[in-house]
Short mmCIF file of C-alpha atoms (C1' of nucleotides) in Angstrom, two decimals:
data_model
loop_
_atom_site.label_atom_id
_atom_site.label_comp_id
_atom_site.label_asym_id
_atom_site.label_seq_id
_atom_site.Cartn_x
_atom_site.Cartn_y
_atom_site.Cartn_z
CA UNK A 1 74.40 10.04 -53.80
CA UNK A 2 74.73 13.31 -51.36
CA UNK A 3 76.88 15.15 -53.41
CA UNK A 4 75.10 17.93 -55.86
CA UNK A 5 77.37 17.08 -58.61
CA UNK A 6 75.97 13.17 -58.33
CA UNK A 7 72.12 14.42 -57.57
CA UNK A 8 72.62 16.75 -61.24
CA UNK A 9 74.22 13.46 -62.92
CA UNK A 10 70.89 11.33 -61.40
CA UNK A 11 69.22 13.47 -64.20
CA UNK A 12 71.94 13.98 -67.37
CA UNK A 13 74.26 11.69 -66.40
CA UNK A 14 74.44 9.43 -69.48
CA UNK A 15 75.51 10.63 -73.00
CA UNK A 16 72.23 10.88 -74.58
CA UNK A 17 70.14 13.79 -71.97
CA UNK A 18 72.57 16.67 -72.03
CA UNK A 19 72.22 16.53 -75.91
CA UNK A 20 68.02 16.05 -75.81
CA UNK A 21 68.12 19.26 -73.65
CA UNK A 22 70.49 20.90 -76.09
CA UNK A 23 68.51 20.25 -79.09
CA UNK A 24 65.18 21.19 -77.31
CA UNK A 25 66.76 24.57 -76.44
CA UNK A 26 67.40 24.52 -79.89
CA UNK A 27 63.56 24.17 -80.94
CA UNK A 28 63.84 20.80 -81.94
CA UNK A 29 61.31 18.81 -79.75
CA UNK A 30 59.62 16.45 -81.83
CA UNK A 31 60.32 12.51 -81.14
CA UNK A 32 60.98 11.55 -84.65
CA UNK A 33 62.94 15.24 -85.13
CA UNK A 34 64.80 13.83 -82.36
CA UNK A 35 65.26 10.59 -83.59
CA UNK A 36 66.49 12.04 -86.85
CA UNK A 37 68.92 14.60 -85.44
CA UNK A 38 71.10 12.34 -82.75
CA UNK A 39 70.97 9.49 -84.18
CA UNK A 40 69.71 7.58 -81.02
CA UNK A 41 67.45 4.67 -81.18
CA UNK A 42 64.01 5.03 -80.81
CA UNK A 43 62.80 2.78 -77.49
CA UNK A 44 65.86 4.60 -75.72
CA UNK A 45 64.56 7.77 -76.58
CA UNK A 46 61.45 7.36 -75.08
CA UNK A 47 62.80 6.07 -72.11
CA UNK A 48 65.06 9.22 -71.67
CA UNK A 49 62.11 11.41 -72.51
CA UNK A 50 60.11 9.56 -69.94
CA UNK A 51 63.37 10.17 -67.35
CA UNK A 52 63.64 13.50 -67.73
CA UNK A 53 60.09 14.15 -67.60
CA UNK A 54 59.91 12.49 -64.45
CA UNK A 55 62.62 14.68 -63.51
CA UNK A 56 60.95 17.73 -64.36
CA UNK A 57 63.09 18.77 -66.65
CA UNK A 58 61.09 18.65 -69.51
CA UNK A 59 56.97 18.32 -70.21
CA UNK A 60 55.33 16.74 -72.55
CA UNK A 61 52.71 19.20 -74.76
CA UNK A 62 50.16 18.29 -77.52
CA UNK A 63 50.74 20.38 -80.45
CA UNK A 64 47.86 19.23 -82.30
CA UNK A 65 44.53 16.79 -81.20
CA UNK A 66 43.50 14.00 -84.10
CA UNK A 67 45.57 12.45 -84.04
CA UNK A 68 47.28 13.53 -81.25
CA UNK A 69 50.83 14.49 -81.34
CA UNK A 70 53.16 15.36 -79.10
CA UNK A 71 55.98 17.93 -78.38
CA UNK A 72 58.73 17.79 -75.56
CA UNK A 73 59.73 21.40 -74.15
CA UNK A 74 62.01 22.61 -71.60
CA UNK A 75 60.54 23.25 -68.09
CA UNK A 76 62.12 25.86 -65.65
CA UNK A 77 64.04 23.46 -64.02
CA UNK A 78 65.59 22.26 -67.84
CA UNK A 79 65.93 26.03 -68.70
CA UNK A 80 68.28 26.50 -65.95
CA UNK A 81 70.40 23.46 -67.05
CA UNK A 82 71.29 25.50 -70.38
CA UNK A 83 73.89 27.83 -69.60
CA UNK A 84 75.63 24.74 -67.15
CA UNK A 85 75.37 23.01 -71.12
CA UNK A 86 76.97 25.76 -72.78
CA UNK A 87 79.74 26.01 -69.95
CA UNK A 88 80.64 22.55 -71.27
CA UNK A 89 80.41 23.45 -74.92
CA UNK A 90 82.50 26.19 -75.01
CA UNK A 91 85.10 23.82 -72.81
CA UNK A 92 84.47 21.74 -76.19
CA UNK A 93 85.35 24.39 -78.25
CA UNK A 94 88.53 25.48 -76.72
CA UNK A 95 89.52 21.85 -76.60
CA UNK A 96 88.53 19.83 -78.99
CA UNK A 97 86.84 21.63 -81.50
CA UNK A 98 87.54 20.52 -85.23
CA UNK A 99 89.98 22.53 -87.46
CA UNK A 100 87.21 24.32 -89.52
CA UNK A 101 86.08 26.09 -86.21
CA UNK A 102 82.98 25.57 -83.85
CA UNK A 103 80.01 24.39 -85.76
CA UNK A 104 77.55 26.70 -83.81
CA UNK A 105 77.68 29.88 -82.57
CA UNK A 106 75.79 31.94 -79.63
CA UNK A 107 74.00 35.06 -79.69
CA UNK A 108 73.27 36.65 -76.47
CA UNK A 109 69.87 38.96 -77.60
CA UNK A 110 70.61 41.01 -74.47
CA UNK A 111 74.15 42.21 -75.53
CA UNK A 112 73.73 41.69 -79.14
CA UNK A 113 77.20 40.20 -79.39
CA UNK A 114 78.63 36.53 -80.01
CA UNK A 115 78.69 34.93 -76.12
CA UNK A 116 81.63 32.96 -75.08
CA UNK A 117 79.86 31.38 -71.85
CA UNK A 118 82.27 32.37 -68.95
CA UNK A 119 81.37 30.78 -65.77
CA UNK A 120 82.62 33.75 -62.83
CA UNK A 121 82.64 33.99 -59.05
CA UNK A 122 78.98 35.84 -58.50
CA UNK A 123 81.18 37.19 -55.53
CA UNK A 124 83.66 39.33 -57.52
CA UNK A 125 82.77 38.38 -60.62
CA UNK A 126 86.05 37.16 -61.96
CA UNK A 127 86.69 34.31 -64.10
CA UNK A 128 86.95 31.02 -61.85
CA UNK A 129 89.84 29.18 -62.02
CA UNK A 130 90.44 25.62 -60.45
CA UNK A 131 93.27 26.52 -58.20
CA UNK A 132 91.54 29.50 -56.79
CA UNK A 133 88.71 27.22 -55.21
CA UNK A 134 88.46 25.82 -52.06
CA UNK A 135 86.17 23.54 -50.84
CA UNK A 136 84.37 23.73 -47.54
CA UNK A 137 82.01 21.35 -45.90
CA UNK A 138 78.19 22.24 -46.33
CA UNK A 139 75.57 22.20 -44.04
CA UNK A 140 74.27 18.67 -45.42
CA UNK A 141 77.44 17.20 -45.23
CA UNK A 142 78.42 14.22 -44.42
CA UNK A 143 79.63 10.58 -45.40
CA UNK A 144 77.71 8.79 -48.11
CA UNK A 145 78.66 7.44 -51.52
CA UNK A 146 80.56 9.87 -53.66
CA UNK A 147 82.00 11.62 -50.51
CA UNK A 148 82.91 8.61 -48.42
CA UNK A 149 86.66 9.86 -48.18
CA UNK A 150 85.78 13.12 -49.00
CA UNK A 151 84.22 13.62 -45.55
CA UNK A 152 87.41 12.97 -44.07
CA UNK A 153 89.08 15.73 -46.26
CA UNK A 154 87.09 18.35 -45.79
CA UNK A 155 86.29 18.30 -41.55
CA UNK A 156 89.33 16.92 -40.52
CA UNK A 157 92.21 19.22 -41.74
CA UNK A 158 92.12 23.28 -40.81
CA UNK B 1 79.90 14.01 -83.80
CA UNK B 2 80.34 17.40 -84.87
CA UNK B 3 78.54 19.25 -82.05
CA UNK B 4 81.10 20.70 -79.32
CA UNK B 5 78.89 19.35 -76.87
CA UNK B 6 79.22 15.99 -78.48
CA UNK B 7 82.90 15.87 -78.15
CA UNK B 8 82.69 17.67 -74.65
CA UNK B 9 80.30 14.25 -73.66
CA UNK B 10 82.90 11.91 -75.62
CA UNK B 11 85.20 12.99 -72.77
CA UNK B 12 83.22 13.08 -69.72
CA UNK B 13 80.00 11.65 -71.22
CA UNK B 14 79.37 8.67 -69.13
CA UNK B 15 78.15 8.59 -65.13
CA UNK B 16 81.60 8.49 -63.39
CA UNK B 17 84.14 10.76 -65.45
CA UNK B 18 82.93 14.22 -64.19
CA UNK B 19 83.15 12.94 -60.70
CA UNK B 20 86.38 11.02 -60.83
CA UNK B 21 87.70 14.55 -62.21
CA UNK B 22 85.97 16.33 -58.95
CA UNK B 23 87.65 14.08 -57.03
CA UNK B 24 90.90 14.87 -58.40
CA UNK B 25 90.25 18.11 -58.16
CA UNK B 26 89.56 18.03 -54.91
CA UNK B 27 93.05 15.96 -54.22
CA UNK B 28 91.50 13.02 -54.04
CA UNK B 29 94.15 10.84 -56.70
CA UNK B 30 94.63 7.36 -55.67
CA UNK B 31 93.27 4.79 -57.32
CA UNK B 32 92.29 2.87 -54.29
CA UNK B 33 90.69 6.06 -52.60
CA UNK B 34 88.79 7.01 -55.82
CA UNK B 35 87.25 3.43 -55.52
CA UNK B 36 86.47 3.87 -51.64
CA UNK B 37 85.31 7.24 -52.29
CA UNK B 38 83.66 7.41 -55.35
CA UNK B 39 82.17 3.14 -54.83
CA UNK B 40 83.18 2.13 -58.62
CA UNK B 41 84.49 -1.14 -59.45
CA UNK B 42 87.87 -1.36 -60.29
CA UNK B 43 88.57 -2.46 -63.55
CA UNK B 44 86.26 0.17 -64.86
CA UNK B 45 87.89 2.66 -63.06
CA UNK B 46 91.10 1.51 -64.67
CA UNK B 47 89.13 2.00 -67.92
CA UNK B 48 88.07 5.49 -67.25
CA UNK B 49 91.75 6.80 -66.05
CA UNK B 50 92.81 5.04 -69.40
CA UNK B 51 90.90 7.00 -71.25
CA UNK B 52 90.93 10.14 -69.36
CA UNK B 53 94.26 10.57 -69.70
CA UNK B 54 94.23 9.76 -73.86
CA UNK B 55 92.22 12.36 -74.25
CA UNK B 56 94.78 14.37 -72.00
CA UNK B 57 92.49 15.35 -69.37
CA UNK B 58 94.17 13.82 -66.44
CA UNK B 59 98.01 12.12 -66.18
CA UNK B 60 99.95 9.34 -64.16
CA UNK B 61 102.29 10.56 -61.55
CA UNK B 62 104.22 8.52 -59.47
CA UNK B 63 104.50 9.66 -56.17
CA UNK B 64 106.70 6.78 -54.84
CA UNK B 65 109.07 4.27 -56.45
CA UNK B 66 109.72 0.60 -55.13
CA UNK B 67 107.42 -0.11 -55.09
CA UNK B 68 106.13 2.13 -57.80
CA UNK B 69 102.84 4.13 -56.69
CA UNK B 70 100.75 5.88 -58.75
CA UNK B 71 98.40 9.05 -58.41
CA UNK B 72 96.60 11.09 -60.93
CA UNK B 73 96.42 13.98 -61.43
CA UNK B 74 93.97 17.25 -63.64
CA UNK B 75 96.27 18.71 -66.38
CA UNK B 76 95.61 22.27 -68.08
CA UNK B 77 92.66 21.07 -69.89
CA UNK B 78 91.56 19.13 -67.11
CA UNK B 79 91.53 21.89 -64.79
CA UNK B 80 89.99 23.94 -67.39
CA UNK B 81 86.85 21.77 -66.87
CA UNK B 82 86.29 22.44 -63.60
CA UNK B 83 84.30 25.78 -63.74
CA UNK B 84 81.51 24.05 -65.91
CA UNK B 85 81.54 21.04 -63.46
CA UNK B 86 80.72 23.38 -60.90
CA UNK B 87 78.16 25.60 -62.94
CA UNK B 88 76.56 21.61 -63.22
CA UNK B 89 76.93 21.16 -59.40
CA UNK B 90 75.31 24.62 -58.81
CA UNK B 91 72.70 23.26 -60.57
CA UNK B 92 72.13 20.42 -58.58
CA UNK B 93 72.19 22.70 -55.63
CA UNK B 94 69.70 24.74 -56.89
CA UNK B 95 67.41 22.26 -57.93
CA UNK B 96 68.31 18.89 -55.93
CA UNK B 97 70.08 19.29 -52.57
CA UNK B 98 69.24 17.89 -49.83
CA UNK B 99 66.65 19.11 -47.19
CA UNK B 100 69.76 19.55 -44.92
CA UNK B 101 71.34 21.70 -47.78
CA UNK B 102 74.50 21.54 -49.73
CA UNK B 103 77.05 18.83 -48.94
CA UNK B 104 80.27 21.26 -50.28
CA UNK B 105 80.70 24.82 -50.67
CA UNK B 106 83.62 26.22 -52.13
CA UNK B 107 86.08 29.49 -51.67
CA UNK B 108 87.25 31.61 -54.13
CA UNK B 109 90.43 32.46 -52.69
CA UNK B 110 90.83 35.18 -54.76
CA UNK B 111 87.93 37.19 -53.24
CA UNK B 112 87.79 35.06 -50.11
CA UNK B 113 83.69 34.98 -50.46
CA UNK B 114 81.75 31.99 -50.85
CA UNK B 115 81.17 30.87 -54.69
CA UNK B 116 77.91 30.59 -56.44
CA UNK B 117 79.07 29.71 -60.09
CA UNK B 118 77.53 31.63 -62.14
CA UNK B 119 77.54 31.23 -66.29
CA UNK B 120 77.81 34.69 -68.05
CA UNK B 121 78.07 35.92 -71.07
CA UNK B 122 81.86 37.12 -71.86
CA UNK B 123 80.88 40.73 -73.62
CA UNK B 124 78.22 41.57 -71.27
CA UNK B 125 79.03 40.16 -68.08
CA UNK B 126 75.40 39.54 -67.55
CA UNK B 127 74.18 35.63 -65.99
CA UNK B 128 72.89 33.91 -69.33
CA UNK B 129 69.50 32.54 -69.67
CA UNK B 130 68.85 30.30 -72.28
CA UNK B 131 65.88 32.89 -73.56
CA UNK B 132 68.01 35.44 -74.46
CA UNK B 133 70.71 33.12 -76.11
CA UNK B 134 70.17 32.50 -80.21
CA UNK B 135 72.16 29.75 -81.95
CA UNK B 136 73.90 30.56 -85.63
CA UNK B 137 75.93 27.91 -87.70
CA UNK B 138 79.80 28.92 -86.76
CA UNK B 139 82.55 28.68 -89.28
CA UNK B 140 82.46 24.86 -89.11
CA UNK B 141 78.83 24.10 -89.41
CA UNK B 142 77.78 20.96 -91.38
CA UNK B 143 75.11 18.58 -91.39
CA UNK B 144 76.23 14.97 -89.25
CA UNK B 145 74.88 13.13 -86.92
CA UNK B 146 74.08 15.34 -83.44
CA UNK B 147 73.26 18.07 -86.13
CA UNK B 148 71.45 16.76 -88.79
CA UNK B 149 68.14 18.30 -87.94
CA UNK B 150 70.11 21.57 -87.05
CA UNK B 151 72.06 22.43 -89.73
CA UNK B 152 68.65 22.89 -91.67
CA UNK B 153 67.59 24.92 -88.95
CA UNK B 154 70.27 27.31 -88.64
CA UNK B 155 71.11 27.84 -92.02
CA UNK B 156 67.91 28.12 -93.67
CA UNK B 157 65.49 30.91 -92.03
CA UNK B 158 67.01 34.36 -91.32
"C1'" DG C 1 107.59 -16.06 -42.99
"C1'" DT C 2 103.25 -13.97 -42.20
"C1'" DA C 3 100.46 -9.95 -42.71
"C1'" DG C 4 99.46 -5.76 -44.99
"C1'" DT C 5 99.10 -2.18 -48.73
"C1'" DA C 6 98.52 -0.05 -53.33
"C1'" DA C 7 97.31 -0.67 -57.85
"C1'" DG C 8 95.62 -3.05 -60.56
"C1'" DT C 9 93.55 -7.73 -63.61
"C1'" DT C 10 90.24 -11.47 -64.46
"C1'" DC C 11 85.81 -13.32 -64.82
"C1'" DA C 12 80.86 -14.52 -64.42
"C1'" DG C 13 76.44 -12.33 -64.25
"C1'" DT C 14 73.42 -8.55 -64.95
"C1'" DC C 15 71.83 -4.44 -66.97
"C1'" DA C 16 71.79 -0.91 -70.69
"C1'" DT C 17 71.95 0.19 -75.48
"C1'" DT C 18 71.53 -0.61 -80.43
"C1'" DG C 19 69.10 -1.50 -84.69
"C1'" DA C 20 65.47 -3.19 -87.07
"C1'" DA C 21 60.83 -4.39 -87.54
"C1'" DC C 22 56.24 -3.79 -86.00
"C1'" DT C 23 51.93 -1.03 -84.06
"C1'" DT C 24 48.43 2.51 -83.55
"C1'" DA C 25 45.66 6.27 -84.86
"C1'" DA C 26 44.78 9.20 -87.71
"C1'" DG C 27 44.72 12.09 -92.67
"C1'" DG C 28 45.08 12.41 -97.73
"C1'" DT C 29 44.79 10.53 -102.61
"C1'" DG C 30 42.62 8.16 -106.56
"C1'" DC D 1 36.75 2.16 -100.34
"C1'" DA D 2 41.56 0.66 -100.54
"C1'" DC D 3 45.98 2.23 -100.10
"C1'" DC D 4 49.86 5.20 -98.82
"C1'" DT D 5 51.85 8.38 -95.49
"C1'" DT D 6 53.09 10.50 -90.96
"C1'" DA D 7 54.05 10.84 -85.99
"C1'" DA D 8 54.93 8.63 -81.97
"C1'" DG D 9 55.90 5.25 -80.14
"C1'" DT D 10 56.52 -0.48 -78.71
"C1'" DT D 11 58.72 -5.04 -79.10
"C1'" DC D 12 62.50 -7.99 -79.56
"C1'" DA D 13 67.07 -10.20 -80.46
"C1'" DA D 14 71.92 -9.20 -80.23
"C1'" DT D 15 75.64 -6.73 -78.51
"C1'" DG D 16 78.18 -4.04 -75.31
"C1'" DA D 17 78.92 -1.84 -70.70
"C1'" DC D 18 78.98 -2.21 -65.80
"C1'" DT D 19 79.01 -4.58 -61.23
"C1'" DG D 20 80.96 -7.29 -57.57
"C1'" DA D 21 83.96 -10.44 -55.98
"C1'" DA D 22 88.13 -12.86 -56.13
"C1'" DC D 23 92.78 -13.00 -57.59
"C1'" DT D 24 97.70 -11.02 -58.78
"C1'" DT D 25 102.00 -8.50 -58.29
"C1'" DA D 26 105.50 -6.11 -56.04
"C1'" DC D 27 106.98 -4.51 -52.38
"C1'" DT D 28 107.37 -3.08 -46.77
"C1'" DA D 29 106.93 -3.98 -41.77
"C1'" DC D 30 106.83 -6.98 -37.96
#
DNA sequence: GTAGTAAGTTCAGTCATTGAACTTAAGGTG
DNA sequence: CACCTTAAGTTCAATGACTGAACTTACTAC
């Protein structure tokens, strides 16, 4: 799919990786950990782990030889994906958290203060807001799946 | 699941909600051009409007009657989604566009620049990064599944 | 009255996911 | 030495989700 949105779903487009890359931001990165804290079945598990690796998102790190055992950690690449996760979190807790109140909280260790994850315009720095966007066509862009009549939209009109 | 992430992914947890909202974001609202555009079969695009629009993210407008035409259409909380959609797609720009470059750009037509999304943290203003970002149990914290390792975690040390 | 359009529904086949049991390679206990 | 435990998986049957293609309904235009 040409579209960046469909090229970031490739890699945590299903229900289970966006929650793996939470909970190994978290510190939890241990398969049966894992296992233990989502709830998700074991053989899928490795399968996302295996996904995700492959998508260098994660990497795969002994934590101890005989017997061997393994750890899963955030690369770079996953690192980045964290504050797109907590966009979506705090979206969460505005709309559908439960009545007791978020069950976690965010510290930023910069600021020292509780974060509500604000995504801005790195132009002017303001709050975005969906009817203040516009979109353009991109250099790479043209017809494909998930922009088929998209295309159309964007060159054709102004 | 307790996690606000959880109930953030029981909305638009599955491969095709986050880009059928794009879409409709981008005015793209009928269901036959969501199938042309998008390339999802029909009946479970049906599904996903359905359920879209129980959990109030999108609605049903007609736009025409006899015979009776349907579009759909973002509502508040819909549109609120949009900024961590595109803090995802940044992502994917970042770390997955194509050779050519980015398919879309978008306009903040309240500055007029071109957007880079950017996550921040709301007291500081500063980009977060997920090093500097600490997790404490919030108000509602408890132990279920998507925090059962967690809520040990959080609670316990410090 | 024949063709076309928009918004679906129906259905067979395939693919993904779940849940439970099993495996492998160790270490520790009596 | 035999047995139990732990971590990190693998295997397998059953269920559920998704795909693709054909069909339906209610109308308009020619």
């Amino acid at each position: 799919m040409r579209c960046s949105l469909g090229r970031a779903l490739d890699v945590i487009g299903d229900w289970w990786s966006p929650l793996i890359i939470r909970d190994l931001f978290l510190g939890i990165g241990r398969f049966d950990e894992l296992v233990e804290d989502l709830g998700i079945s074991r053989n899928l598990l490795t399968r996302r782990l295996n996904l995700l690796a492959e998508a260098g998102v994660i990497e795969r790190q002994a934590y101890q030889l005989r017997p061997r055992r393994w750890e899963y950690r955030l690369t770079a690449k996953g690192r980045d994906l964290v504050p797109a996760l907590l966009a979506l979190t705090e979206w969460g807790n505005r709309w559908a958290a439960p009545e007791e109140g978020p069950p976690m909280l965010f510290v930023h260790t910069g600021c020292g203060g509780p974060v509500t994850p604000t995504v801005v315009c790195s132009e002017c720095g303001r709050p975005l807001q969906a009817d203040e966007i516009r979109a353009v066509a991109g250099p790479g862009g043209a017809a494909g799946p998930g922009t088929r009549v998209l295309a159309r939209r964007l060159t054709l009109p102004h």
